XYZ file of N, CA, C and O in Angstrom:
308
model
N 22.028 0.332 15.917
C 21.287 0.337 14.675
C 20.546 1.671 14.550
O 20.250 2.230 15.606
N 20.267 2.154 13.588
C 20.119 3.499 12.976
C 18.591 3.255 12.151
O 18.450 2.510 11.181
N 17.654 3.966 12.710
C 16.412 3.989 12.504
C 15.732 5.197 11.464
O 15.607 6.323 11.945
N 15.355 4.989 10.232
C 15.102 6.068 9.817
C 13.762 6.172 9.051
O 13.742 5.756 7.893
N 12.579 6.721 9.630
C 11.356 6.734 8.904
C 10.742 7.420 8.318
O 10.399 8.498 8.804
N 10.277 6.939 6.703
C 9.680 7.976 6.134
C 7.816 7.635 5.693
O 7.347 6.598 5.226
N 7.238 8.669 5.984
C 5.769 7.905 6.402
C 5.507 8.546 4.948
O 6.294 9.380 4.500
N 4.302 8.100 4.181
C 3.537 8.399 2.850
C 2.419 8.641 3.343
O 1.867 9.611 2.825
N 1.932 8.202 4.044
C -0.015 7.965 4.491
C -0.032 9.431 4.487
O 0.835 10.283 4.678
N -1.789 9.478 4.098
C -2.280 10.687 3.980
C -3.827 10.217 4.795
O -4.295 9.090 4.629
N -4.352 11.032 5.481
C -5.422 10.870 6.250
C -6.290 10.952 5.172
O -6.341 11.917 4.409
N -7.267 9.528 5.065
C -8.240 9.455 4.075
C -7.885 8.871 2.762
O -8.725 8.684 1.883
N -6.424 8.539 2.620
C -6.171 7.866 1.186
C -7.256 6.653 1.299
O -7.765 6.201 2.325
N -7.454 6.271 -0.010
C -7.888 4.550 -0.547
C -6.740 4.207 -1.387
O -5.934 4.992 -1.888
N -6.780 2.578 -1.499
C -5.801 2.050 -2.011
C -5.401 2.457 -3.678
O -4.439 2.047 -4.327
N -6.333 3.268 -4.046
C -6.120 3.925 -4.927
C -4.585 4.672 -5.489
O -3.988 4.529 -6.557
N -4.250 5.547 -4.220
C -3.131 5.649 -4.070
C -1.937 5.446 -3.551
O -0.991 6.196 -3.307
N -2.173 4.037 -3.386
C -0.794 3.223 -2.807
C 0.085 3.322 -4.212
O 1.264 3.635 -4.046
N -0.359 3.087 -5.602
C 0.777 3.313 -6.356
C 1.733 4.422 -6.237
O 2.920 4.096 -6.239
N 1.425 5.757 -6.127
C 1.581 6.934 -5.592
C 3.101 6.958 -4.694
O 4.276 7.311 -4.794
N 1.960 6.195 -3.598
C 3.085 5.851 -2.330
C 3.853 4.998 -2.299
O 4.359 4.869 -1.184
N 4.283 4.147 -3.223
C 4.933 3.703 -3.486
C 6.125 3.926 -4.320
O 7.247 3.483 -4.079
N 5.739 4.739 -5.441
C 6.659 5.364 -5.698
C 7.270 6.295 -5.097
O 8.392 6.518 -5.551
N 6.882 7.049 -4.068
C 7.598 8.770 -3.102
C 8.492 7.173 -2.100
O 9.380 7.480 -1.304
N 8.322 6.440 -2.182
C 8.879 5.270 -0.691
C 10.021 4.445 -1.037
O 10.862 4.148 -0.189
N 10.109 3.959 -2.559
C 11.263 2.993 -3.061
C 12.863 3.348 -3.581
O 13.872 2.755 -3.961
N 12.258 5.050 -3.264
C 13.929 5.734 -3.560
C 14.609 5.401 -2.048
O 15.833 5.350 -1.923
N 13.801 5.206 -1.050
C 14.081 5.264 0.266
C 14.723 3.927 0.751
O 15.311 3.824 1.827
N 14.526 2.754 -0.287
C 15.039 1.464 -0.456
C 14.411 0.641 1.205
O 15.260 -0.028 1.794
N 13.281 0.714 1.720
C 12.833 0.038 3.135
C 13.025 -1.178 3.258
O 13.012 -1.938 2.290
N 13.172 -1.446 4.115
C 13.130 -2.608 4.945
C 12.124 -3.306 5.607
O 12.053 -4.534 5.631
N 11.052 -2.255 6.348
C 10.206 -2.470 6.765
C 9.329 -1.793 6.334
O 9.656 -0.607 6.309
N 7.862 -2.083 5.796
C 6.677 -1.262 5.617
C 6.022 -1.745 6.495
O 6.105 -2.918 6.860
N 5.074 -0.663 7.077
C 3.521 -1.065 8.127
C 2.569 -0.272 6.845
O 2.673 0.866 6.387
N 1.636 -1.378 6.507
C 0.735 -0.291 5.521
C -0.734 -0.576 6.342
O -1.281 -1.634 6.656
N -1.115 0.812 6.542
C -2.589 0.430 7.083
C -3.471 0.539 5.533
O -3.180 1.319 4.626
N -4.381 -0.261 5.524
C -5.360 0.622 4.259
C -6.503 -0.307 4.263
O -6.434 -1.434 4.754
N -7.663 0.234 3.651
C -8.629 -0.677 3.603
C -9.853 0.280 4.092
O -10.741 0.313 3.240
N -10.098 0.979 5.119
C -11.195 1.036 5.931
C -11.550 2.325 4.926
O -12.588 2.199 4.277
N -10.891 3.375 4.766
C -11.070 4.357 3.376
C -12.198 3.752 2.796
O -13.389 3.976 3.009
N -11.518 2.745 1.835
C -12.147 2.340 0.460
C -13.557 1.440 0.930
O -14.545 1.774 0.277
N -13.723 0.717 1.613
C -15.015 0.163 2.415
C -16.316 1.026 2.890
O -17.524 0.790 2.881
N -15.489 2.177 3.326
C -16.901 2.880 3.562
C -17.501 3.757 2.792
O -18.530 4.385 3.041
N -16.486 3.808 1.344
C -17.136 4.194 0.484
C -17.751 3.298 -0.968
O -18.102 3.866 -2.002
N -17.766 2.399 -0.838
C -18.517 0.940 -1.094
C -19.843 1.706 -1.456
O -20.330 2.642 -0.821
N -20.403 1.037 -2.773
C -22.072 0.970 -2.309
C -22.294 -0.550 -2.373
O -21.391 -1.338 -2.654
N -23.558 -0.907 -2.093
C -23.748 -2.158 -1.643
C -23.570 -3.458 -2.314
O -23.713 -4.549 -1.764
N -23.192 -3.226 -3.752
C -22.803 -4.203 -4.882
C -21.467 -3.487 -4.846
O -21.185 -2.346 -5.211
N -20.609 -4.573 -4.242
C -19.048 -3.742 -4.053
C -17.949 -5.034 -4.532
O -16.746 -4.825 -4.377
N -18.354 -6.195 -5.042
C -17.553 -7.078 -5.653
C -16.647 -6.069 -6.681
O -15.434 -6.250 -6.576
N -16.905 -5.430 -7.286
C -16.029 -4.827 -8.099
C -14.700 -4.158 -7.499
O -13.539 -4.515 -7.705
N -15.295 -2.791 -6.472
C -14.110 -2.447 -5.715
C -13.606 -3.413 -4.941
O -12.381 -3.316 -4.875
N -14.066 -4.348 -4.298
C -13.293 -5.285 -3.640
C -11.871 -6.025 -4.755
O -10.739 -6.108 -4.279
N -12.154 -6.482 -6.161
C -11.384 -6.961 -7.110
C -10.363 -6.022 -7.196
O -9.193 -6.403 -7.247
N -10.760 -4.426 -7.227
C -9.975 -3.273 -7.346
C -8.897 -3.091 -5.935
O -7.714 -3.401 -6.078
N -9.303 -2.669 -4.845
C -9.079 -3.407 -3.834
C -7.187 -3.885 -3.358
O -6.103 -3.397 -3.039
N -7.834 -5.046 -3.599
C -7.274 -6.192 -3.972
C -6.225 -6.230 -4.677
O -5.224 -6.761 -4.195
N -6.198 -5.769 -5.773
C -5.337 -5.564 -6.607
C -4.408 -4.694 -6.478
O -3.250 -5.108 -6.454
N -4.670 -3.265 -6.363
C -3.945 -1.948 -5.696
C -3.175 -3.104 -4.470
O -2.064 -3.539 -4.774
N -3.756 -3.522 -3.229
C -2.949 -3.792 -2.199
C -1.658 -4.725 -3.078
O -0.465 -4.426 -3.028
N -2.225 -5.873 -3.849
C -1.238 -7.139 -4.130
C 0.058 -6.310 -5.008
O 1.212 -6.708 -4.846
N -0.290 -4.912 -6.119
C 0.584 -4.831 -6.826
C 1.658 -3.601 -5.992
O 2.806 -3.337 -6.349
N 0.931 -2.986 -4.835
C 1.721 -2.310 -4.285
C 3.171 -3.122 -3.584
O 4.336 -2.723 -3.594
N 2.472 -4.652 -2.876
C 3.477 -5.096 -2.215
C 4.114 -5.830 -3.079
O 5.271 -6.090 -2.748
N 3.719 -6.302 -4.186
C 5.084 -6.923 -4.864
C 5.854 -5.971 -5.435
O 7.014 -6.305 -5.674
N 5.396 -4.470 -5.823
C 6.929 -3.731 -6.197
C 7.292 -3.203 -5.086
O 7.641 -2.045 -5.315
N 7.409 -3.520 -3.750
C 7.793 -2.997 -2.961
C 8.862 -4.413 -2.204
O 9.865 -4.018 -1.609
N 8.692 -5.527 -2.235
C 9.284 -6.590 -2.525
C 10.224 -6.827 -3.313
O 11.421 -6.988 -3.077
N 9.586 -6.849 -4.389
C 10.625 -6.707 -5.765
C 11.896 -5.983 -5.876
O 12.981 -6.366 -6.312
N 11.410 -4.485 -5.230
C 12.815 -3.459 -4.726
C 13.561 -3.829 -4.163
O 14.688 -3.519 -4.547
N 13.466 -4.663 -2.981
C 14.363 -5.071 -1.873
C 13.285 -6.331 -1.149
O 12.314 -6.160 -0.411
N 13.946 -7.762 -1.739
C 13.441 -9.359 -1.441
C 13.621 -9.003 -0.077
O 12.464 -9.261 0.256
N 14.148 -8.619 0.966
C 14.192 -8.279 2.106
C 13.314 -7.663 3.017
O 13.399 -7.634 4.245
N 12.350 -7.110 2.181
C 11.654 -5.952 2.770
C 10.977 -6.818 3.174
O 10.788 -7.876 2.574
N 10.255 -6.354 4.821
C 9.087 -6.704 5.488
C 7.917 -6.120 5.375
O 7.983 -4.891 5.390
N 6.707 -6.644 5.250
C 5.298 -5.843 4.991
C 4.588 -6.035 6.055
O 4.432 -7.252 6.157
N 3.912 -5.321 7.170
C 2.769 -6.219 7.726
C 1.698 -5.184 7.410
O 0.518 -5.416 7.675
């Protein structure tokens, strides 16, 4: 089996730009994604952060369903 990886992460993204990375990643048709994200966007929180959390949230859920959507196959962890 034939292994071929193409990484998007950028040191310091927020989920901001997972759309981004998602698009440079789905010509690549994957199989497997590892997405780290989260700790970015948290520590730049101020202390009433229900909002970015909704934001968040959303960026992560709509990244992995078009990344799903591309290929029902694909794995996310």
């Amino acid at each position: 089996m034939s292994l071929t990886i193409h990484n998007q992460a950028r040191s310091g993204a927020t989920s901001a730009e997972l759309a981004g990375q998602v698009d440079r990643l789905l010509p690549q048709k994957p199989d497997y994604v590892t997405m780290l994200m989260g700790a970015n966007d948290v520590c730049a929180w101020p202390e009433t952060y229900e909002q970015e959390l909704s934001q968040f949230s959303n960026n992560v859920t709509q990244a992995i369903k078009r990344l799903t959507e591309a290929n029902q196959n694909t794995k996310v962890l």
